[in-house]
């Protein structure tokens, strides 16, 4: 029986471990922190429970498929609630409640922005075709140049809008700038500007409107905990509080993992779920050639996020589960965080008010508010020790303008997570919470491959490899990686 060590217990690593154990491999997951989930872990402050990072669950069928491939059932592990509205988009002049109900969505847009109802119909019809053509690229490895000549890529090319930005594509459907932003803000999931993000990512908005947004009772971080249960039930091991010191090599082949406690775990293969910028530092010097630390430093990285978690003696039952409050000048805000690398004076802010759906997260009559503002990554040189308090006050002022008026005397618990903490406490390279940028020159073949280059018996999963960041695509990366591993192993190549 082959023994695989998975480094990192984020969703990608656990998804790989689930499937490998189900296939009969011996698997040991090693995780530096004392809990599973990575960026998708939870945070507990007294009686309040928060998701640390991701809060939107899109395309839940991909999560269901991951469990099914592991001999488990998601329905047996978790309860998912479909959200309606999916999210409230709060603009200075109006708010839009986004829904998967197409007639209601069309009528709402037409009422607020006469003429845009027809644009919504055109968007859904055209983007369904784009999605069906492009999505197969997210389900298969793209680690050879000849894959650009594969029929699935050639079928996708006419739908990719090469040379066109996401905003330019949306301008084909909608005339009003507010509506254009309402269908391009999903670029924030990639940490990018919609004026720079490739047009192909219009599929993110389509995915939300076609498949909806869901909430797992207990929080999105309940998903990795359910994954951990499946790994253990399948016979795998999950070792928490176990940081890795070095990947052990012999003739450019991975043969083990050296832990910081002095122990070495021999293995036949390694799957790395660590942040890609951090992962390259785990190899001995001069082993990597394609993705060296020096080359990583020259790549483009996503923006970061400043997080404020508040446990409060107030109920916001009248407010939606998800709310995004847009800056009065959204273009200037995006430029501040992605181009100028400076703190925005008027930030856009996201509020996760999960207690309106899930009463398990706070005492009755209380709320666990998760507040996020996209900000520059740590290449900006911003000194968060000096400015975090003032910026968090700015965030609170923004959410108060949209109906979340938090009385200071009602704050029971509070935690702040800055880009510097993302980097130093959570090993997120440059504090870039959305990983490598998703420019075309860093996608498909030009993104770190699922089977790691330069070394043998080593694979990657997570947002830093193909197909990219976001929970559904991270789970797809695990499927691609496991498929490649098992195909090679069953052919008798023993991964060498």
Coordinates of C-alpha atoms in Angstrom, one line a residue:
X1 CA 0.0 0.0 0.0
X2 CA 1.4 3.4 -1.0
X3 CA 1.9 6.0 1.7
X4 CA 1.1 9.6 0.9
X5 CA 1.9 12.6 3.2
X6 CA -0.4 15.5 2.6
X7 CA 1.1 18.8 3.9
X8 CA -1.7 21.2 5.0
X9 CA -5.2 20.4 6.1
X10 CA -7.0 23.0 4.0
X11 CA -10.0 21.9 1.8
X12 CA -7.7 21.0 -1.1
X13 CA -5.4 18.8 1.1
X14 CA -8.3 17.1 2.9
X15 CA -10.2 16.5 -0.4
X16 CA -7.1 14.8 -1.8
X17 CA -6.7 12.8 1.4
X18 CA -10.4 11.7 1.4
X19 CA -10.1 10.4 -2.2
X20 CA -6.7 8.7 -1.7
X21 CA -7.8 6.9 1.4
X22 CA -10.9 5.7 -0.4
X23 CA -8.7 4.4 -3.2
X24 CA -6.7 2.3 -0.7
X25 CA -3.7 4.5 0.0
X26 CA -2.2 5.0 3.4
X27 CA -2.4 8.8 4.1
X28 CA -1.0 11.0 6.8
X29 CA -2.1 14.7 6.8
X30 CA 0.2 17.0 8.7
X31 CA -1.1 20.4 9.6
X32 CA 0.9 23.2 11.4
X33 CA -2.1 24.7 13.2
X34 CA -4.2 23.1 15.9
X35 CA -7.3 22.9 13.6
X36 CA -8.1 21.9 10.1
X37 CA -9.2 24.3 7.3
X38 CA -6.3 26.6 6.7
X39 CA -7.9 29.9 5.4
X40 CA -11.2 28.0 5.6
X41 CA -10.9 27.4 9.3
X42 CA -13.1 28.7 12.0
X43 CA -12.5 31.3 14.7
X44 CA -14.1 31.1 18.2
X45 CA -14.4 34.1 20.5
X46 CA -16.2 33.0 23.6
X47 CA -19.7 32.1 22.6
X48 CA -19.3 33.5 19.1
X49 CA -18.2 31.4 16.1
X50 CA -16.9 32.9 12.8
X51 CA -15.5 31.6 9.5
X52 CA -12.0 32.9 9.4
X53 CA -11.9 33.2 5.6
X54 CA -14.3 32.1 2.9
X55 CA -18.0 32.5 3.6
X56 CA -19.6 32.1 0.2
X57 CA -20.4 28.5 -0.8
X58 CA -21.0 28.3 -4.5
X59 CA -21.7 25.2 -6.7
X60 CA -22.3 22.9 -3.8
X61 CA -22.6 19.9 -6.2
X62 CA -18.8 20.0 -6.5
X63 CA -18.5 19.5 -2.7
X64 CA -21.1 16.7 -3.0
X65 CA -19.0 15.1 -5.7
X66 CA -15.9 15.3 -3.6
X67 CA -17.6 13.4 -0.8
X68 CA -19.1 10.9 -3.2
X69 CA -15.7 10.1 -4.7
X70 CA -14.5 9.4 -1.1
X71 CA -17.3 6.9 -0.3
X72 CA -19.2 9.4 1.8
X73 CA -22.3 11.6 1.5
X74 CA -22.3 15.3 2.1
X75 CA -25.9 15.2 3.2
X76 CA -25.0 12.8 6.0
X77 CA -22.3 15.2 7.3
X78 CA -23.7 18.7 6.8
X79 CA -26.9 20.7 6.3
X80 CA -26.8 23.3 3.5
X81 CA -29.2 26.2 3.3
X82 CA -29.8 28.0 0.0
X83 CA -29.7 31.7 0.5
X84 CA -32.3 34.0 -1.0
X85 CA -31.3 36.7 -1.5
X86 CA -27.9 35.4 -2.2
X87 CA -26.3 38.8 -1.4
X88 CA -27.4 42.4 -1.0
X89 CA -25.3 44.8 -3.0
X90 CA -25.5 48.2 -1.3
X91 CA -24.6 51.1 -3.6
X92 CA -24.8 54.8 -2.5
X93 CA -27.9 55.4 -4.5
X94 CA -29.7 52.0 -4.3
X95 CA -29.4 48.4 -3.1
X96 CA -29.9 45.3 -5.2
X97 CA -30.9 42.0 -3.6
X98 CA -29.4 39.3 -5.9
X99 CA -31.5 36.1 -6.4
X100 CA -31.4 32.9 -8.4
X101 CA -35.1 33.4 -9.2
X102 CA -34.7 34.6 -12.8
X103 CA -38.0 36.3 -13.2
X104 CA -37.7 38.2 -9.9
X105 CA -34.1 39.2 -10.7
X106 CA -35.1 40.4 -14.2
X107 CA -38.0 42.4 -12.8
X108 CA -35.9 44.0 -10.0
X109 CA -33.3 45.1 -12.5
X110 CA -35.9 46.5 -14.8
X111 CA -37.6 48.4 -12.0
X112 CA -34.4 49.9 -10.7
X113 CA -32.7 50.4 -14.0
X114 CA -35.2 50.5 -16.9
X115 CA -33.9 48.5 -19.9
X116 CA -31.5 46.3 -18.0
X117 CA -33.9 43.4 -17.6
X118 CA -33.2 42.4 -21.2
X119 CA -29.5 42.7 -20.5
X120 CA -29.9 40.2 -17.7
X121 CA -31.7 37.7 -20.0
X122 CA -28.9 38.1 -22.5
X123 CA -26.2 37.7 -19.9
X124 CA -27.7 34.4 -18.6
X125 CA -28.2 33.0 -22.0
X126 CA -24.7 33.9 -23.4
X127 CA -22.9 33.1 -20.2
X128 CA -24.4 29.6 -19.9
X129 CA -22.7 28.9 -23.3
X130 CA -19.5 30.4 -22.2
X131 CA -19.5 28.4 -18.9
X132 CA -20.3 25.1 -20.6
X133 CA -17.4 25.7 -23.0
X134 CA -14.8 26.9 -20.5
X135 CA -15.6 24.8 -17.4
X136 CA -14.0 21.6 -18.8
X137 CA -10.7 23.4 -18.6
X138 CA -11.2 23.5 -14.8
X139 CA -11.6 19.7 -14.6
X140 CA -8.5 18.5 -16.3
X141 CA -4.7 19.0 -15.9
X142 CA -3.2 21.6 -18.1
X143 CA 0.5 20.8 -17.6
X144 CA 1.8 20.5 -21.2
X145 CA 1.9 23.1 -24.0
X146 CA 0.2 20.6 -26.3
X147 CA -2.9 20.9 -24.2
X148 CA -3.5 24.2 -25.9
X149 CA -4.2 22.2 -29.0
X150 CA -6.6 19.8 -27.2
X151 CA -10.2 19.9 -28.6
X152 CA -11.6 21.1 -25.2
X153 CA -9.3 24.1 -25.2
X154 CA -10.0 24.9 -28.9
X155 CA -13.7 24.7 -28.1
X156 CA -13.3 27.1 -25.2
X157 CA -11.2 29.7 -27.1
X158 CA -14.1 31.5 -28.8
X159 CA -15.8 31.9 -25.4
X160 CA -12.8 33.2 -23.4
X161 CA -12.8 36.8 -24.7
X162 CA -9.0 36.8 -24.9
X163 CA -7.7 40.4 -24.8
X164 CA -10.9 41.6 -23.2
X165 CA -11.4 42.5 -19.5
X166 CA -14.2 41.3 -17.4
X167 CA -15.7 44.8 -17.3
X168 CA -15.6 45.1 -21.1
X169 CA -17.5 41.8 -21.4
X170 CA -20.2 43.0 -19.0
X171 CA -20.6 46.2 -20.9
X172 CA -21.9 44.1 -23.8
X173 CA -24.9 43.2 -21.7
X174 CA -25.5 46.2 -19.4
X175 CA -25.4 50.0 -19.9
X176 CA -25.7 51.3 -16.4
X177 CA -22.3 51.4 -14.5
X178 CA -24.0 50.2 -11.3
X179 CA -25.4 47.1 -12.9
X180 CA -22.0 46.4 -14.6
X181 CA -20.4 46.4 -11.2
X182 CA -23.1 44.2 -9.8
X183 CA -22.1 41.5 -12.2
X184 CA -18.3 42.0 -12.0
X185 CA -17.7 42.4 -8.3
X186 CA -17.0 38.6 -8.1
X187 CA -13.5 39.5 -9.4
X188 CA -12.9 40.3 -5.7
X189 CA -13.0 36.5 -5.1
X190 CA -9.7 36.4 -7.2
X191 CA -8.4 39.6 -5.5
X192 CA -8.4 41.4 -8.9
X193 CA -9.8 44.5 -10.5
X194 CA -12.7 43.8 -12.9
X195 CA -11.0 46.3 -15.3
X196 CA -8.0 44.0 -15.4
X197 CA -9.5 40.6 -14.7
X198 CA -9.8 38.4 -17.8
X199 CA -13.2 38.3 -19.4
X200 CA -13.5 34.5 -19.0
X201 CA -14.2 35.1 -15.3
X202 CA -17.6 36.4 -16.2
X203 CA -18.5 32.8 -15.4
X204 CA -18.2 33.6 -11.7
X205 CA -21.3 35.8 -11.7
X206 CA -23.1 33.3 -13.9
X207 CA -22.3 30.4 -11.5
X208 CA -23.8 32.4 -8.6
X209 CA -27.0 33.2 -10.5
X210 CA -27.3 29.7 -12.0
X211 CA -26.4 27.6 -8.9
X212 CA -27.0 29.9 -6.0
X213 CA -25.1 30.7 -2.8
X214 CA -25.4 28.3 0.2
X215 CA -24.5 28.3 3.9
X216 CA -23.5 25.1 5.8
X217 CA -25.0 25.1 9.3
X218 CA -22.1 25.7 11.6
X219 CA -20.2 27.8 9.0
X220 CA -18.2 27.1 5.9
X221 CA -15.4 25.9 8.1
X222 CA -17.7 23.0 9.0
X223 CA -16.8 21.5 5.5
X224 CA -13.1 20.8 6.3
X225 CA -14.2 19.4 9.7
X226 CA -16.5 17.0 7.9
X227 CA -13.7 16.2 5.5
X228 CA -11.4 15.4 8.4
X229 CA -14.1 12.9 9.7
X230 CA -14.2 11.2 6.3
X231 CA -10.4 10.9 6.1
X232 CA -10.2 9.3 9.6
X233 CA -13.2 7.0 8.8
X234 CA -11.4 5.9 5.7
X235 CA -8.3 4.9 7.7
X236 CA -6.2 8.0 7.2
X237 CA -4.4 10.1 9.9
X238 CA -4.7 13.8 10.6
X239 CA -1.9 15.2 12.7
X240 CA -2.6 18.8 14.0
X241 CA 0.0 21.1 15.5
X242 CA 2.6 19.4 13.3
X243 CA 4.6 21.9 11.2
X244 CA 6.9 20.8 8.4
X245 CA 10.5 21.7 8.3
X246 CA 11.6 20.3 5.0
X247 CA 10.7 17.9 2.2
X248 CA 13.3 15.1 2.1
X249 CA 14.7 14.4 -1.4
X250 CA 16.9 11.7 -2.9
X251 CA 18.0 12.2 -6.6
X252 CA 15.3 14.8 -7.1
X253 CA 12.7 12.4 -5.8
X254 CA 10.5 13.0 -2.7
X255 CA 11.1 10.3 -0.2
X256 CA 9.8 11.8 3.1
X257 CA 8.8 14.8 5.1
X258 CA 11.0 16.2 8.0
X259 CA 8.9 17.8 10.7
X260 CA 10.0 20.6 13.0
X261 CA 9.9 18.3 16.0
X262 CA 12.8 16.3 14.5
X263 CA 10.7 13.4 13.2
X264 CA 10.9 12.3 9.6
X265 CA 7.9 10.6 7.9
X266 CA 9.0 8.3 5.0
X267 CA 6.6 8.3 2.2
X268 CA 6.0 7.3 -1.5
X269 CA 4.6 10.7 -2.5
X270 CA 3.7 14.1 -1.1
X271 CA 0.7 16.3 -1.8
X272 CA 1.4 20.0 -0.9
X273 CA -1.6 22.1 0.2
X274 CA 0.5 24.8 1.7
X275 CA 0.3 28.3 0.2
X276 CA 2.4 28.1 -3.0
X277 CA 4.6 31.0 -2.1
X278 CA 5.4 29.3 1.2
X279 CA 5.6 25.8 -0.2
X280 CA 8.6 26.4 -2.4
X281 CA 10.6 27.2 0.8
X282 CA 10.1 23.7 2.0
X283 CA 12.4 22.2 -0.6
X284 CA 16.2 21.9 -0.1
X285 CA 18.2 24.8 -1.8
X286 CA 18.8 24.5 -5.5
X287 CA 16.2 21.7 -6.1
X288 CA 13.5 23.8 -7.8
X289 CA 14.2 25.5 -11.1
X290 CA 10.8 26.5 -12.4
X291 CA 9.2 27.9 -9.2
X292 CA 12.1 29.1 -7.1
X293 CA 11.5 31.6 -4.2
X294 CA 13.1 34.2 -6.4
X295 CA 10.7 33.6 -9.3
X296 CA 7.8 33.6 -6.9
X297 CA 8.8 37.0 -5.7
X298 CA 8.5 38.3 -9.3
X299 CA 5.0 36.9 -9.9
X300 CA 1.8 38.9 -9.5
X301 CA -0.1 38.3 -6.4
X302 CA -3.7 39.1 -5.4
X303 CA -4.8 41.8 -3.0
X304 CA -5.2 41.1 0.7
X305 CA -8.0 41.6 3.2
X306 CA -8.4 43.3 6.6
X307 CA -10.8 41.3 8.8
X308 CA -12.8 42.5 11.8
X309 CA -14.7 39.9 13.8
X310 CA -17.3 41.3 16.2
X311 CA -19.4 39.4 18.8
X312 CA -22.1 41.8 19.7
X313 CA -25.2 42.0 22.0
X314 CA -27.4 43.1 19.1
X315 CA -29.5 41.2 16.6
X316 CA -29.4 42.1 12.9
X317 CA -32.3 39.8 11.9
X318 CA -33.6 42.5 9.6
X319 CA -30.4 42.5 7.5
X320 CA -29.3 39.9 4.9
X321 CA -26.9 37.1 5.4
X322 CA -24.4 38.6 2.9
X323 CA -24.0 42.4 2.3
X324 CA -21.4 44.2 0.2
X325 CA -21.3 48.0 0.6
X326 CA -19.6 49.5 -2.4
X327 CA -17.4 52.6 -2.3
X328 CA -18.9 55.7 -3.9
X329 CA -16.1 55.6 -6.4
X330 CA -15.6 51.8 -7.0
X331 CA -13.0 52.3 -9.7
X332 CA -10.9 54.5 -7.5
X333 CA -11.2 52.0 -4.6
X334 CA -10.1 49.1 -6.8
X335 CA -7.2 51.1 -8.2
X336 CA -6.1 52.0 -4.7
X337 CA -5.8 48.4 -3.6
X338 CA -4.5 46.7 -6.8
X339 CA -2.5 49.4 -8.6
X340 CA -1.6 52.2 -6.2
X341 CA -1.0 49.8 -3.3
X342 CA -2.4 52.2 -0.7
X343 CA -5.2 52.1 1.8
X344 CA -8.5 53.3 0.3
X345 CA -10.0 56.4 1.9
X346 CA -13.5 55.1 1.1
X347 CA -13.3 51.3 1.2
X348 CA -15.8 48.8 0.0
X349 CA -16.7 46.5 2.9
X350 CA -18.4 43.1 3.1
X351 CA -20.5 42.0 6.1
X352 CA -21.2 38.3 6.9
X353 CA -24.3 38.3 9.1
X354 CA -24.6 34.6 9.3
X355 CA -26.7 34.5 12.5
X356 CA -29.7 35.5 10.4
X357 CA -29.6 32.1 8.9
X358 CA -27.7 30.0 11.5
X359 CA -28.5 30.5 15.2
X360 CA -25.7 28.1 16.3
X361 CA -23.1 30.8 15.8
X362 CA -24.0 33.2 18.7
X363 CA -26.3 33.4 21.8
X364 CA -29.9 34.2 21.2
X365 CA -30.3 37.9 20.4
X366 CA -26.6 38.3 19.7
X367 CA -24.7 38.4 16.4
X368 CA -21.3 37.2 15.1
X369 CA -20.4 39.8 12.5
X370 CA -17.6 39.1 10.1
X371 CA -16.4 42.3 8.4
X372 CA -13.9 42.4 5.5
X373 CA -12.3 45.1 3.5
X374 CA -10.1 44.3 0.5
X375 CA -6.7 46.0 0.9
X376 CA -3.3 45.9 -0.7
X377 CA -1.0 42.9 0.0
X378 CA 2.1 43.4 2.0
X379 CA 4.2 44.5 -1.0
X380 CA 2.6 47.9 -0.2
X381 CA 4.8 48.3 2.9
X382 CA 1.7 49.4 4.9
X383 CA 2.5 49.3 8.6
X384 CA -0.6 47.7 10.0
X385 CA 0.5 48.0 13.6
X386 CA 0.1 51.7 13.2
X387 CA -3.0 52.0 11.1
X388 CA -5.2 48.9 11.9
X389 CA -7.3 50.6 14.6
X390 CA -8.1 53.6 12.5
X391 CA -8.9 51.5 9.4
X392 CA -11.2 49.3 11.4
X393 CA -13.1 52.4 12.6
X394 CA -13.4 53.4 9.0
X395 CA -14.9 49.9 8.2
X396 CA -17.4 50.3 11.0
X397 CA -18.5 53.6 9.7
X398 CA -19.1 52.1 6.3
X399 CA -21.2 49.3 7.5
X400 CA -23.2 51.6 9.8
X401 CA -24.2 53.5 6.6
X402 CA -25.8 50.3 5.3
X403 CA -27.8 49.5 8.4
X404 CA -25.2 47.7 10.6
X405 CA -25.0 50.2 13.4
X406 CA -22.9 48.5 16.1
X407 CA -23.0 50.2 19.5
X408 CA -19.5 50.2 21.0
X409 CA -20.9 49.2 24.4
X410 CA -22.5 46.1 22.9
X411 CA -19.3 44.7 21.6
X412 CA -18.6 41.6 23.7
X413 CA -15.7 40.1 21.6
X414 CA -13.5 41.5 18.9
X415 CA -10.6 40.2 16.8
X416 CA -8.6 41.9 14.0
X417 CA -6.7 40.0 11.3
X418 CA -4.5 42.2 9.1
X419 CA -2.4 41.3 6.0
X420 CA 0.7 41.2 8.1
X421 CA -1.0 38.6 10.4
X422 CA -2.2 36.6 7.3
X423 CA 1.5 36.4 6.3
X424 CA 3.2 35.8 9.6
X425 CA 0.6 33.8 11.5
X426 CA -1.0 31.9 8.6
X427 CA 1.9 31.5 6.1
X428 CA 0.1 33.4 3.4
X429 CA 2.7 34.7 1.0
X430 CA 2.8 38.5 1.0
X431 CA -0.5 38.4 2.8
X432 CA -2.1 37.8 -0.6
X433 CA -5.2 36.1 0.7
X434 CA -6.4 35.1 -2.8
X435 CA -3.1 33.6 -3.8
X436 CA -1.4 34.1 -7.1
X437 CA -3.1 36.5 -9.4
X438 CA -5.3 35.1 -12.2
X439 CA -3.8 37.0 -15.1
X440 CA -3.7 34.9 -18.3
X441 CA 0.0 34.6 -18.0
X442 CA -0.5 32.9 -14.6
X443 CA -3.3 30.5 -15.7
X444 CA -3.5 27.1 -17.2
X445 CA 0.0 25.9 -18.3
X446 CA 1.6 29.0 -16.8
X447 CA 0.3 28.4 -13.3
X448 CA 2.2 25.9 -11.1
X449 CA 1.2 22.5 -12.3
X450 CA -0.8 20.0 -10.3
X451 CA 2.2 17.5 -10.6
X452 CA 5.0 19.7 -9.4
X453 CA 7.7 20.5 -11.9
X454 CA 11.4 19.7 -11.3
X455 CA 10.8 16.9 -8.7
X456 CA 9.3 13.5 -8.7
X457 CA 6.5 12.1 -6.5
X458 CA 5.2 15.5 -5.6
X459 CA 1.8 17.1 -6.3
X460 CA 0.1 20.4 -5.5
X461 CA -3.5 21.2 -4.5
X462 CA -5.0 24.5 -3.5
X463 CA -5.5 28.0 -4.9
X464 CA -1.9 28.4 -6.1
X465 CA -2.1 25.6 -8.7
X466 CA -4.4 24.9 -11.6
X467 CA -7.3 25.7 -11.9
X468 CA -7.1 28.6 -9.3
X469 CA -8.5 30.0 -6.1
X470 CA -12.0 29.7 -4.7
X471 CA -13.4 26.6 -2.9
X472 CA -15.0 24.9 -6.0
X473 CA -11.8 25.3 -8.0
X474 CA -9.6 24.2 -5.1
X475 CA -11.7 21.0 -4.8
X476 CA -11.3 20.6 -8.6
X477 CA -7.5 20.8 -8.1
X478 CA -7.7 18.0 -5.6
X479 CA -9.7 15.8 -8.1
X480 CA -7.2 16.6 -10.9
X481 CA -4.2 15.7 -8.6
X482 CA -5.7 12.5 -7.3
X483 CA -6.7 11.3 -10.7
X484 CA -3.2 11.9 -12.0
X485 CA -1.6 10.1 -9.0
X486 CA -3.9 7.1 -9.2
X487 CA -3.6 6.8 -13.0
X488 CA 0.2 6.8 -12.8
X489 CA 0.3 4.4 -9.8
X490 CA -2.1 1.9 -11.4
X491 CA 0.0 1.9 -14.5
X492 CA 2.8 0.5 -12.4
X493 CA 4.9 3.6 -12.7
X494 CA 4.9 4.1 -8.9
X495 CA 4.9 7.8 -9.4
X496 CA 8.5 8.0 -10.4

